[in-house]
mmCIF file of C-alpha atoms in Angstrom:
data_model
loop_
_atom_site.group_PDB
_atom_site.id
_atom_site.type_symbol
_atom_site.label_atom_id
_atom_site.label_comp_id
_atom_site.label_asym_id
_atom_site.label_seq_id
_atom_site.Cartn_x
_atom_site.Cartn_y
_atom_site.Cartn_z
ATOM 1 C CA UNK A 191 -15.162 -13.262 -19.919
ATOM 2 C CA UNK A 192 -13.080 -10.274 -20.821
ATOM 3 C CA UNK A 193 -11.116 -8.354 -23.262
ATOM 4 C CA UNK A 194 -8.077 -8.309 -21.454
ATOM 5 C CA UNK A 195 -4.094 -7.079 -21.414
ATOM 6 C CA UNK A 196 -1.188 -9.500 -21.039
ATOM 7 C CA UNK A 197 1.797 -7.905 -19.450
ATOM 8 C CA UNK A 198 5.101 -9.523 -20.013
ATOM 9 C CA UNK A 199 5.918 -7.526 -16.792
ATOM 10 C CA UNK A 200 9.695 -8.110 -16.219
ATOM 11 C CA UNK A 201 10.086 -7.304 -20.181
ATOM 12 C CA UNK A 202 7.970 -4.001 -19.788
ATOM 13 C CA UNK A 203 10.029 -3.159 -16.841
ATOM 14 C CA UNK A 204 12.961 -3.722 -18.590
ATOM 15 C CA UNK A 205 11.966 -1.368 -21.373
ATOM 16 C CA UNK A 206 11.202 1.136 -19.555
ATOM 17 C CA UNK A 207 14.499 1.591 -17.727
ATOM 18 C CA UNK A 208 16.059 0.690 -21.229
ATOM 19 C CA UNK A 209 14.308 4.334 -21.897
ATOM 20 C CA UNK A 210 15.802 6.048 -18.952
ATOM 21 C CA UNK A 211 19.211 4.931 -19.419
ATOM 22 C CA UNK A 212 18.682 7.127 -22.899
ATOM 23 C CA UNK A 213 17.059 9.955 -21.578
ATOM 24 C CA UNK A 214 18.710 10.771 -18.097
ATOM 25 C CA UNK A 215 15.878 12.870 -16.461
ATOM 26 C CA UNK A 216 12.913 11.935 -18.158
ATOM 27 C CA UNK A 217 9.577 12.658 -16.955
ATOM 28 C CA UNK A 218 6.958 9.882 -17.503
ATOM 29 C CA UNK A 219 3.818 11.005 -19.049
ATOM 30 C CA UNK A 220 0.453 9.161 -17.703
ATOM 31 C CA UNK A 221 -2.287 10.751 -18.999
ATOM 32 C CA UNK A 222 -6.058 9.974 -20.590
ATOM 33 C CA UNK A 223 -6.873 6.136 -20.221
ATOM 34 C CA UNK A 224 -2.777 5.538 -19.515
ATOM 35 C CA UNK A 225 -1.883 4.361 -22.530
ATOM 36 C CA UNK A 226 -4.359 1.507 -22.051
ATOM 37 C CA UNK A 227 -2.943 0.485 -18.512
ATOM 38 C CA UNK A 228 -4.802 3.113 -16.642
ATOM 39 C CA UNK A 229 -2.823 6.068 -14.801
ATOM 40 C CA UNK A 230 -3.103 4.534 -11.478
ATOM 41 C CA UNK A 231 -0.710 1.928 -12.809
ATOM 42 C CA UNK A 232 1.596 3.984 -14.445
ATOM 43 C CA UNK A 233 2.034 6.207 -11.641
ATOM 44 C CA UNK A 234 2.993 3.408 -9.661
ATOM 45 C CA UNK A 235 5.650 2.386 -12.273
ATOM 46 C CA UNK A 236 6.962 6.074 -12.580
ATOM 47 C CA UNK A 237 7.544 5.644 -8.675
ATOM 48 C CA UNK A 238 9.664 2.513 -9.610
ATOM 49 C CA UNK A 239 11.371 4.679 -11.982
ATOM 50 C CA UNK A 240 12.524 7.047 -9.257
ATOM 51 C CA UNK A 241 12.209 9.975 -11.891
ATOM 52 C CA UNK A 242 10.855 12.135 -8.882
ATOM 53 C CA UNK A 243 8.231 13.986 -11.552
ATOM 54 C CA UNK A 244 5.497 12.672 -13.410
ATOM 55 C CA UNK A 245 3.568 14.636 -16.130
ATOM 56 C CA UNK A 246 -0.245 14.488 -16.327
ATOM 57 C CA UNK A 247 -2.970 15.607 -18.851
ATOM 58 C CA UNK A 248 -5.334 17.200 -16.896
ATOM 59 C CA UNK A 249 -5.725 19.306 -13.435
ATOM 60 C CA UNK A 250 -7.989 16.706 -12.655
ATOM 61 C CA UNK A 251 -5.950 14.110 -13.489
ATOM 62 C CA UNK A 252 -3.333 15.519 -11.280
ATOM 63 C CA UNK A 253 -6.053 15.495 -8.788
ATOM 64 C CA UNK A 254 -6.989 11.894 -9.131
ATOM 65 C CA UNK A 255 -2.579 10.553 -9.436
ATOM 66 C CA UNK A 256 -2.103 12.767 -5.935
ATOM 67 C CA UNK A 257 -2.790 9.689 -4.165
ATOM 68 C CA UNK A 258 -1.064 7.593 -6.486
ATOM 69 C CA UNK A 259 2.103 9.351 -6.724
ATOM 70 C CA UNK A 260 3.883 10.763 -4.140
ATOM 71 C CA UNK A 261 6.633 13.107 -6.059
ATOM 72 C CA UNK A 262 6.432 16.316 -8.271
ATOM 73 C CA UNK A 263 2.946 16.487 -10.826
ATOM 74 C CA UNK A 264 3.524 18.592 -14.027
ATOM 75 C CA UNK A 265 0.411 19.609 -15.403
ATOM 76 C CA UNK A 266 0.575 19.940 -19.351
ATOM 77 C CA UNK A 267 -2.581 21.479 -20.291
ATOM 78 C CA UNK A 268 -1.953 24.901 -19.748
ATOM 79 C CA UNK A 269 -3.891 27.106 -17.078
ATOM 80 C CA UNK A 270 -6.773 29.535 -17.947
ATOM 81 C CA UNK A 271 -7.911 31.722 -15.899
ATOM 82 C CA UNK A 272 -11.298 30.853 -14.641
ATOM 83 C CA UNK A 273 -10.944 27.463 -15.018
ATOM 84 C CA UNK A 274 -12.498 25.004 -11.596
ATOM 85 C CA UNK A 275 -10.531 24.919 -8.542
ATOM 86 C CA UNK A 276 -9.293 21.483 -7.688
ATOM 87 C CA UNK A 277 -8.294 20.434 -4.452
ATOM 88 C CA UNK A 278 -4.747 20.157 -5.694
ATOM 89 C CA UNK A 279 -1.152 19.017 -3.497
ATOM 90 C CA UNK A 280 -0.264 22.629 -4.992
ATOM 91 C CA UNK A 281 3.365 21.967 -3.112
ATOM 92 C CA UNK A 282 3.994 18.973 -5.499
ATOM 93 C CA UNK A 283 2.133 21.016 -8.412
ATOM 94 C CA UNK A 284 3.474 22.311 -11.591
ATOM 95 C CA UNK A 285 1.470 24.058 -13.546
ATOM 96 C CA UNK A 286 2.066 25.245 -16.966
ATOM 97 C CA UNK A 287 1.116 28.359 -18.174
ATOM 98 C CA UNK A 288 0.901 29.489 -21.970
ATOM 99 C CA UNK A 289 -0.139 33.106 -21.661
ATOM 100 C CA UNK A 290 0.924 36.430 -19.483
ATOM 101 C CA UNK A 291 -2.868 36.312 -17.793
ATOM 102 C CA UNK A 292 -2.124 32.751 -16.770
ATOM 103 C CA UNK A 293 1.067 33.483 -15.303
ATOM 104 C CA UNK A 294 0.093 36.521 -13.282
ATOM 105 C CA UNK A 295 -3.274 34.509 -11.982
ATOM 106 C CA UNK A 296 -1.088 31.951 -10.422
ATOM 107 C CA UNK A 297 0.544 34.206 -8.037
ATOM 108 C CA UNK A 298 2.820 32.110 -5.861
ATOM 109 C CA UNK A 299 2.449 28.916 -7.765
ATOM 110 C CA UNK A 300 5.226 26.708 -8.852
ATOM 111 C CA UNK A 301 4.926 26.859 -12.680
ATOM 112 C CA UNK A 302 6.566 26.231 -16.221
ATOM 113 C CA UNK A 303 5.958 28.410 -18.803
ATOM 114 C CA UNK A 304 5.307 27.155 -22.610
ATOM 115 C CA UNK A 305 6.688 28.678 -25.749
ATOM 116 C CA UNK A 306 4.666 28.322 -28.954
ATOM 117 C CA UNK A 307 6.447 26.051 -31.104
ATOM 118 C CA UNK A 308 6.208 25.494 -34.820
ATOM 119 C CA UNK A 309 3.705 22.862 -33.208
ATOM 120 C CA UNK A 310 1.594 25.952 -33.294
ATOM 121 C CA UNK A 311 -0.697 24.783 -30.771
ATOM 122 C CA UNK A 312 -0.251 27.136 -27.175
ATOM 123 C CA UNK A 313 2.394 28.829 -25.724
ATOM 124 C CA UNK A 314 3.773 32.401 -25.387
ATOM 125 C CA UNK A 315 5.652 34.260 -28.666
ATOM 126 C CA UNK A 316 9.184 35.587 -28.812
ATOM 127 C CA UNK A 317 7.938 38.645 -28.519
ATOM 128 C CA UNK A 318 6.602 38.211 -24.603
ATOM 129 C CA UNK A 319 9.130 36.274 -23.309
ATOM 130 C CA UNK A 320 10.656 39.858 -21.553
ATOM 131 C CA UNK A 321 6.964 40.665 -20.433
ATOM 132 C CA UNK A 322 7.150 37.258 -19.312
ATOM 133 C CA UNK A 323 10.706 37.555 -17.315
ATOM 134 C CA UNK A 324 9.057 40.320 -15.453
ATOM 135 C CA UNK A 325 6.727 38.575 -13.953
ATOM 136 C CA UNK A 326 8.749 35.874 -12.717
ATOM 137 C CA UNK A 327 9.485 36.752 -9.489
ATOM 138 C CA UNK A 328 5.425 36.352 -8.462
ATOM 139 C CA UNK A 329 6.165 32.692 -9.246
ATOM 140 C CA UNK A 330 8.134 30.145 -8.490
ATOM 141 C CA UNK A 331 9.597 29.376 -11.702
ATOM 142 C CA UNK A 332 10.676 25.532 -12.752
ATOM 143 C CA UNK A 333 11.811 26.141 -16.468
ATOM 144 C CA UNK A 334 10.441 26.310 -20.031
ATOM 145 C CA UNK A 335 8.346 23.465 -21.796
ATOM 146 C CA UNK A 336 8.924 22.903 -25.582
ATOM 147 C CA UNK A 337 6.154 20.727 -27.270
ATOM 148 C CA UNK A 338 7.699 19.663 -30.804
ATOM 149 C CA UNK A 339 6.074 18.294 -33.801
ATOM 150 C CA UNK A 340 6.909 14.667 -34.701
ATOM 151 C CA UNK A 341 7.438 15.162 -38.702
ATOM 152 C CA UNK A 342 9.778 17.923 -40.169
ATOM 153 C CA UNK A 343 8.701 17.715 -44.013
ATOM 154 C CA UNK A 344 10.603 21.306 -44.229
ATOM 155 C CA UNK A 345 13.437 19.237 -43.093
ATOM 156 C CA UNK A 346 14.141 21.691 -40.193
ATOM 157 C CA UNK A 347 16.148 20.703 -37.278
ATOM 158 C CA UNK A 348 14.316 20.359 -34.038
ATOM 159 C CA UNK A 349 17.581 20.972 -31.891
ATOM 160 C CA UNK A 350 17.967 24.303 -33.697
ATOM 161 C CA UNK A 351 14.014 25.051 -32.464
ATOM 162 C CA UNK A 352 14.745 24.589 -29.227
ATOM 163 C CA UNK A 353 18.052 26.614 -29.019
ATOM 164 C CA UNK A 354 15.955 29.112 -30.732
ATOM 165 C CA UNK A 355 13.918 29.378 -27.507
ATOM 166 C CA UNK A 356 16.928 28.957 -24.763
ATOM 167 C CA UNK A 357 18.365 31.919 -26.588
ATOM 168 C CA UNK A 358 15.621 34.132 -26.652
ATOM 169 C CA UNK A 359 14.917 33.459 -23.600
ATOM 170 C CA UNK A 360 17.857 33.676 -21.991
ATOM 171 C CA UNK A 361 18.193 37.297 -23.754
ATOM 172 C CA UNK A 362 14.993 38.463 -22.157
ATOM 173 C CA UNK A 363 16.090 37.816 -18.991
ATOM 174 C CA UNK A 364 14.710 34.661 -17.731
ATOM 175 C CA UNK A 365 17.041 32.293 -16.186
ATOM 176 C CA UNK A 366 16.740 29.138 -18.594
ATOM 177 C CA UNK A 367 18.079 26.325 -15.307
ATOM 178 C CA UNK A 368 14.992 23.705 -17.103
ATOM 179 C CA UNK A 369 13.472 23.051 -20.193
ATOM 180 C CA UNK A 370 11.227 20.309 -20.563
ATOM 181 C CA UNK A 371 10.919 18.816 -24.352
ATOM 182 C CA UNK A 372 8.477 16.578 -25.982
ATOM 183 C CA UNK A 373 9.197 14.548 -29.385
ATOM 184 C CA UNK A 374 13.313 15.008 -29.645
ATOM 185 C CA UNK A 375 15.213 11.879 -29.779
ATOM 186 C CA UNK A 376 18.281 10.895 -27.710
ATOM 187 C CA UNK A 377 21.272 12.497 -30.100
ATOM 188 C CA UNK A 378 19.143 15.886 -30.165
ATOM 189 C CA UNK A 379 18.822 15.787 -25.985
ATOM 190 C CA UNK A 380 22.916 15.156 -25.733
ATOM 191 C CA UNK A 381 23.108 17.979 -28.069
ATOM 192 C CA UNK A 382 21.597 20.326 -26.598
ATOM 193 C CA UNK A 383 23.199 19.456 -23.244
ATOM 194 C CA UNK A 384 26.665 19.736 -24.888
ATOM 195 C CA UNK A 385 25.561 23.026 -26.325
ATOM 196 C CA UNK A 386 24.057 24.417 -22.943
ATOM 197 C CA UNK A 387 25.751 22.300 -20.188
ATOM 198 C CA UNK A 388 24.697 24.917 -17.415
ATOM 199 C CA UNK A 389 20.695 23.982 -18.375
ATOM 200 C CA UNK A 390 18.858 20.673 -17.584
ATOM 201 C CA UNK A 391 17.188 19.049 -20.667
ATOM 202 C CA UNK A 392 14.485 16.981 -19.549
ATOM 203 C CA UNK A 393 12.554 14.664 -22.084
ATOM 204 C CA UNK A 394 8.486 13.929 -21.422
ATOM 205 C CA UNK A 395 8.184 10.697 -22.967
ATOM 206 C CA UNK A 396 4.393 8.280 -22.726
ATOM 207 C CA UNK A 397 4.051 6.489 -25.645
ATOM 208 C CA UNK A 398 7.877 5.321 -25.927
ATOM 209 C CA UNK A 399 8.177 4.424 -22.731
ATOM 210 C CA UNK A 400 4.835 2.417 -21.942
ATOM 211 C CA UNK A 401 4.265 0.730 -25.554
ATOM 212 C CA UNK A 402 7.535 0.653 -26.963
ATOM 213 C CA UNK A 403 8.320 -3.055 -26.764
ATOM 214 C CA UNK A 404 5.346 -4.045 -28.462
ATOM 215 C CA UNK A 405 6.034 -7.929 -27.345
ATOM 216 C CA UNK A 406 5.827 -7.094 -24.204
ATOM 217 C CA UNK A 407 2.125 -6.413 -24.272
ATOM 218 C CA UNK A 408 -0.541 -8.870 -25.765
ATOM 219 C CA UNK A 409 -4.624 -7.971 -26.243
ATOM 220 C CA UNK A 410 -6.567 -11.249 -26.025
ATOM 221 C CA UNK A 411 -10.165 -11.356 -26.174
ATOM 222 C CA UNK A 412 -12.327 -14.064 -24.965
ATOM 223 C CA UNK A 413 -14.948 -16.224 -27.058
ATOM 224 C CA UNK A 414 -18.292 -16.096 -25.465
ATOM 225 C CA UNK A 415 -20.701 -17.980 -27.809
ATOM 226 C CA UNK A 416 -19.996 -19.755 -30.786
ATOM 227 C CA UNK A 417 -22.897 -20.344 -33.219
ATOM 228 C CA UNK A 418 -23.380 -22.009 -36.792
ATOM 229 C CA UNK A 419 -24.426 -20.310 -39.248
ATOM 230 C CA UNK A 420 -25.832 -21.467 -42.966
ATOM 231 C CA UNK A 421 -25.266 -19.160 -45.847
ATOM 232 C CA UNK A 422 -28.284 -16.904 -46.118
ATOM 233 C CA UNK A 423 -29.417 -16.924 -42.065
ATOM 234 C CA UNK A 424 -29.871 -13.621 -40.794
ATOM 235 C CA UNK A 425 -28.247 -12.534 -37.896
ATOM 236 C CA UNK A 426 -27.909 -9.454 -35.448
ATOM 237 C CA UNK A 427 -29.436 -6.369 -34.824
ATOM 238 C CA UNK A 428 -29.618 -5.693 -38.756
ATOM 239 C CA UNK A 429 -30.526 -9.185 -39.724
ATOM 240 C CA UNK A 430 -28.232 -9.616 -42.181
ATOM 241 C CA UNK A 431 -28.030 -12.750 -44.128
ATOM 242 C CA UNK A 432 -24.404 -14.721 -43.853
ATOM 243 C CA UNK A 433 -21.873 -14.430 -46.794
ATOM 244 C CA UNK A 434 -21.384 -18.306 -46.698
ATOM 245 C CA UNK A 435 -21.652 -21.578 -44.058
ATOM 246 C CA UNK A 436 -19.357 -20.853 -41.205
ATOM 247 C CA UNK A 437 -19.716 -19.601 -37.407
ATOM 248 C CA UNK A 438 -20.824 -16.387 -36.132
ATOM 249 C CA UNK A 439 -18.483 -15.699 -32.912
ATOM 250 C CA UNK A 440 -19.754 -13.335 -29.876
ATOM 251 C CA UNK A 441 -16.314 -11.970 -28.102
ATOM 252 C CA UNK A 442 -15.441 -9.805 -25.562
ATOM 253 C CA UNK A 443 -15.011 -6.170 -26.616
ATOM 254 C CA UNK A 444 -17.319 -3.239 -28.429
ATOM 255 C CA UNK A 445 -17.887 0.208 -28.327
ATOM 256 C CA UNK A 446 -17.455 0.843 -24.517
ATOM 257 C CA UNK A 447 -13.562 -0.673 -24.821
ATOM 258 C CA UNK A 448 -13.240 1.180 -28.020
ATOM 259 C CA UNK A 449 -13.449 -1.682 -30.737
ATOM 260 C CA UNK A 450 -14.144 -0.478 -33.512
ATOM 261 C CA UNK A 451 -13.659 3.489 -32.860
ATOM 262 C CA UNK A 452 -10.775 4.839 -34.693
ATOM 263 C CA UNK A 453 -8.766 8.255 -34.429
ATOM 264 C CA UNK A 454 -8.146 9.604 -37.690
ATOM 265 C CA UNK A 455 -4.876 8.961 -39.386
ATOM 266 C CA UNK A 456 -2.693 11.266 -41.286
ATOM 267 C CA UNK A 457 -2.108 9.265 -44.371
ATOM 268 C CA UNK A 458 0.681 9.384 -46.850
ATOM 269 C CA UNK A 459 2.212 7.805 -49.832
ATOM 270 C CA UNK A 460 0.189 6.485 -52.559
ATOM 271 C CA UNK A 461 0.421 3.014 -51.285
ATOM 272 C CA UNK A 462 -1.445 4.031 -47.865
ATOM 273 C CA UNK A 463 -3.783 6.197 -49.462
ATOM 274 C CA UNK A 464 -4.813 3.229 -51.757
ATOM 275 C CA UNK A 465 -5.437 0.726 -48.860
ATOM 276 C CA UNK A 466 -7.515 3.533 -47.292
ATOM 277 C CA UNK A 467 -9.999 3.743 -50.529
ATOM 278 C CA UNK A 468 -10.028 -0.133 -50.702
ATOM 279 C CA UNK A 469 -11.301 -0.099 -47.003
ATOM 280 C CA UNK A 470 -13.630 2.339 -47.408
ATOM 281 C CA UNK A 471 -15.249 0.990 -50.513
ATOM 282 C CA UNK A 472 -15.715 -2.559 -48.718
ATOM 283 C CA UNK A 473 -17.109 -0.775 -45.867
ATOM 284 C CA UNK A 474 -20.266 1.217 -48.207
ATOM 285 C CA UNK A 475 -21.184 -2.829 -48.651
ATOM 286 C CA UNK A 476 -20.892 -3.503 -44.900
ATOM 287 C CA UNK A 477 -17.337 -5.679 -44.906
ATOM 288 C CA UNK A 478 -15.335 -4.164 -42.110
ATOM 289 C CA UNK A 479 -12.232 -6.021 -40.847
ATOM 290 C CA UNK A 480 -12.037 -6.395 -37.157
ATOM 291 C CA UNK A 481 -8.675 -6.495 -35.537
ATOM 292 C CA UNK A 482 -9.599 -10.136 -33.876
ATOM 293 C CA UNK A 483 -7.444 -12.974 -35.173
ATOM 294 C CA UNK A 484 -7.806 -16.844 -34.938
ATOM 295 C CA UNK A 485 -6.174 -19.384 -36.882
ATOM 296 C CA UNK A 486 -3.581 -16.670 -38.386
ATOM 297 C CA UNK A 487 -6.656 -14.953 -40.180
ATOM 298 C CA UNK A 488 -7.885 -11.364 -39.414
ATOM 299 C CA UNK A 489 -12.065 -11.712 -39.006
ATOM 300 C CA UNK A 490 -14.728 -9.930 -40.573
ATOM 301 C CA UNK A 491 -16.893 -7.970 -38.465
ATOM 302 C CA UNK A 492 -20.449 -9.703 -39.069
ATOM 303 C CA UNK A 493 -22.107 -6.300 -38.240
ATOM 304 C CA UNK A 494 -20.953 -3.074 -36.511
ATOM 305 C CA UNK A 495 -19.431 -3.502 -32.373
ATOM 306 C CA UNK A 496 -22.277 -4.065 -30.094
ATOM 307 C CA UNK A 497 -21.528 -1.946 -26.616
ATOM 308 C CA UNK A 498 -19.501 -4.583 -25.209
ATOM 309 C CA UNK A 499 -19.011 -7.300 -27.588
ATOM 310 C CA UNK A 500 -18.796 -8.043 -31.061
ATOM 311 C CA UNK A 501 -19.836 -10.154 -34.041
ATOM 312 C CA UNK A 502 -17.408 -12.173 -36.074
ATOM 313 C CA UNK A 503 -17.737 -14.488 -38.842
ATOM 314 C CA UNK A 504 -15.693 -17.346 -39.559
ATOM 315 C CA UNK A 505 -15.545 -19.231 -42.489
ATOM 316 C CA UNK A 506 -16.392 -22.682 -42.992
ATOM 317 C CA UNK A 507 -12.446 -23.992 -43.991
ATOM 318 C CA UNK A 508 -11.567 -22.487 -39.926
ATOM 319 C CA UNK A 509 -11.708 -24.854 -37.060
ATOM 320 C CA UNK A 510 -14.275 -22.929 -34.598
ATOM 321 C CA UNK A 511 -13.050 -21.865 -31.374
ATOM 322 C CA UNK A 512 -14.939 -22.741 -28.420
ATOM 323 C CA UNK A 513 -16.248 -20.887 -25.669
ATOM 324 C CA UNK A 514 -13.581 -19.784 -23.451
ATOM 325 C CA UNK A 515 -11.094 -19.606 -25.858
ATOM 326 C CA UNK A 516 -9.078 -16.564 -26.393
ATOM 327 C CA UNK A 517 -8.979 -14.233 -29.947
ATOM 328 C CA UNK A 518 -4.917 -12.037 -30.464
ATOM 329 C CA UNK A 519 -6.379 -8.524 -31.468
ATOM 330 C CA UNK A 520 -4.442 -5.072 -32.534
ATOM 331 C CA UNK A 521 -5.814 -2.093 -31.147
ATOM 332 C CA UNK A 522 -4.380 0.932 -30.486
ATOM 333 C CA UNK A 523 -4.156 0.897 -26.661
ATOM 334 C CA UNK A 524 -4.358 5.262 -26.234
ATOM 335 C CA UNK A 525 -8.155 4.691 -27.303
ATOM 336 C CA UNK A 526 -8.852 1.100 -25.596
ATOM 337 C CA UNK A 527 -10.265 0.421 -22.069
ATOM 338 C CA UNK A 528 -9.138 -3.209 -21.228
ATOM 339 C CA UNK A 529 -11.481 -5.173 -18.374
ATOM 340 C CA UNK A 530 -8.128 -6.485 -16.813
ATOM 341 C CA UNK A 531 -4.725 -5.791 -17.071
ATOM 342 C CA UNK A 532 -2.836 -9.446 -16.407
ATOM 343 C CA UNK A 533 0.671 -9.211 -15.262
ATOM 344 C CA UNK A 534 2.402 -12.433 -16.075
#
């Protein structure tokens, strides 16, 4: 009885080298809980891919895909000095570095070094790319990495950012052969490689190309008790009386998959800012929408996600499922831990 993911596999597959027939070069990205199909998995399907590189999180996710994946692991998080030594394939390691200390404590380390974007978020300024170049050659050195914001409200041109950075570089004196770019569409990466044919653009892409054919992927939780409830009957932890007659359903999924947790959103528009007040004023009276469907309706949460399963209600107007049946949900799959993932 499980909350589980339904792969349309050969349609996933096909996505994905739909995505690398737009972006020669790409690196996979498999990092945190893989985009809900666990980084064991994905590095698996990166090897399919043939893209020889896949990018990881962590240092200690790199540690953990190392049996997984048998090519080139870029590192994203950037390297601080001090940080725990790993028992890393340091051959088949990139690092990347976002500071001069950083790059001079990995002495003999195969490395890419970060620029700070207007993402604003790490990398080296402008002004140390020459005090960068001269400390190069205690490094093996596999090209710049360019981490781009996703909205441009200035209406700035994200092709100009990175020849911003080639340029610079270039003029300091490092030899620009790589650069590795997050968040740039297709026209922007042929470009660039118009612009700079004797440099390799390579794009990092997760979220694209692991979720981007949303019917390729279904979330399907599975009814575990099914219970009928009178209008007024308390219920649950809180004892809450019920709205109305209906059913009270018990499914697969809570806290510990991540139902009900949410990442906060960066709202705009008036519209979107309006549904968000209308959801949080039916929340101060305890109504909460859960993303479980049946029947083409989206349930009520009776109460909050218990660890590992929840409380539904169903109205009275709603044939019941039955135990063993199996609720559609949305969730967003970067913050969900599935029980199974079902190829099919």
């Amino acid at each position: 009885m499980t909350l589980s993911l339904y792969l349309d596999t050969e349609r996933w597959r096909t996505h994905q080298r739909s995505v690398l027939a737009e972006f020669p070069g790409l690196v996979p990205v498999a990092k945190g809980n893989g985009y809900g199909l666990g980084n064991h998995r994905l590095a698996e399907e990166a090897t399919l891919l043939g893209t020889g590189v896949l990018a990881v999180g962590t240092a200690y996710e790199a540690a953990d895909a190392a049996d997984w994946y048998g090519g080139e692991l870029l590192v994203l998080t950037p390297y601080r000095v001090g940080e725990e030594v790993l028992p890393l394939p340091h051959a088949r390691v990139i690092r990347t570095v976002a500071n001069l200390d950083g790059l001079r404590a990995l002495h003999g380390a195969r490395v890419v070094v970060e620029c700070m974007t207007t993402m604003r978020r790490h990398g080296v300024g402008a002004a140390d790319l020459p005090a960068v170049a001269a400390e190069l050659d205690g490094v093996s050195f596999e090209g710049l990495a360019l981490h781009l914001p996703m909205d441009r409200p200035d209406g700035s041109d994200p092709v100009d950012e990175v020849a911003h950075w080639v340029d610079a570089a270039r003029a300091a004196g490092i030899p620009v052969h790589t650069v590795f770019v997050s968040h740039l569409g297709a026209a922007g990466m042929e470009k660039l490689a118009q612009r700079y044919p004797d440099t390799v653009f390579r794009a990092r892409i997760g979220t694209r190309l692991w979720l981007g054919d949303h019917g390729a992927l279904e979330v399907r939780a599975t009814v575990l008790d099914v219970t009928p409830v009178a209008k007024g009957d308390r219920y649950g932890y809180r004892q809450h009386p019920a709205p109305a007659d209906g059913h009270l359903l018990v499914v697969a999924g809570g806290t510990a998959h991540g139902i009900g947790l949410e990442a906060p959103k960066y709202v705009q528009g008036m519209s979107s800012r309006a549904k968000g007040i209308a959801r949080a004023g039916l929340a101060t009276v305890n109504k909460t929408k859960s993303p479980f469907n049946w029947a083409g309706k989206q349930l009520w949460f009776a109460e909050p996600p218990h660890m590992q399963v929840s409380l539904l209600l169903l109205d009275n107007e709603t044939k019941a499922p039955v135990v063993g049946d199996e609720l559609v949900l949305q969730v967003r799959h970067t913050t969900t831990h599935f029980d199974r993932v079902v190829d099919r």
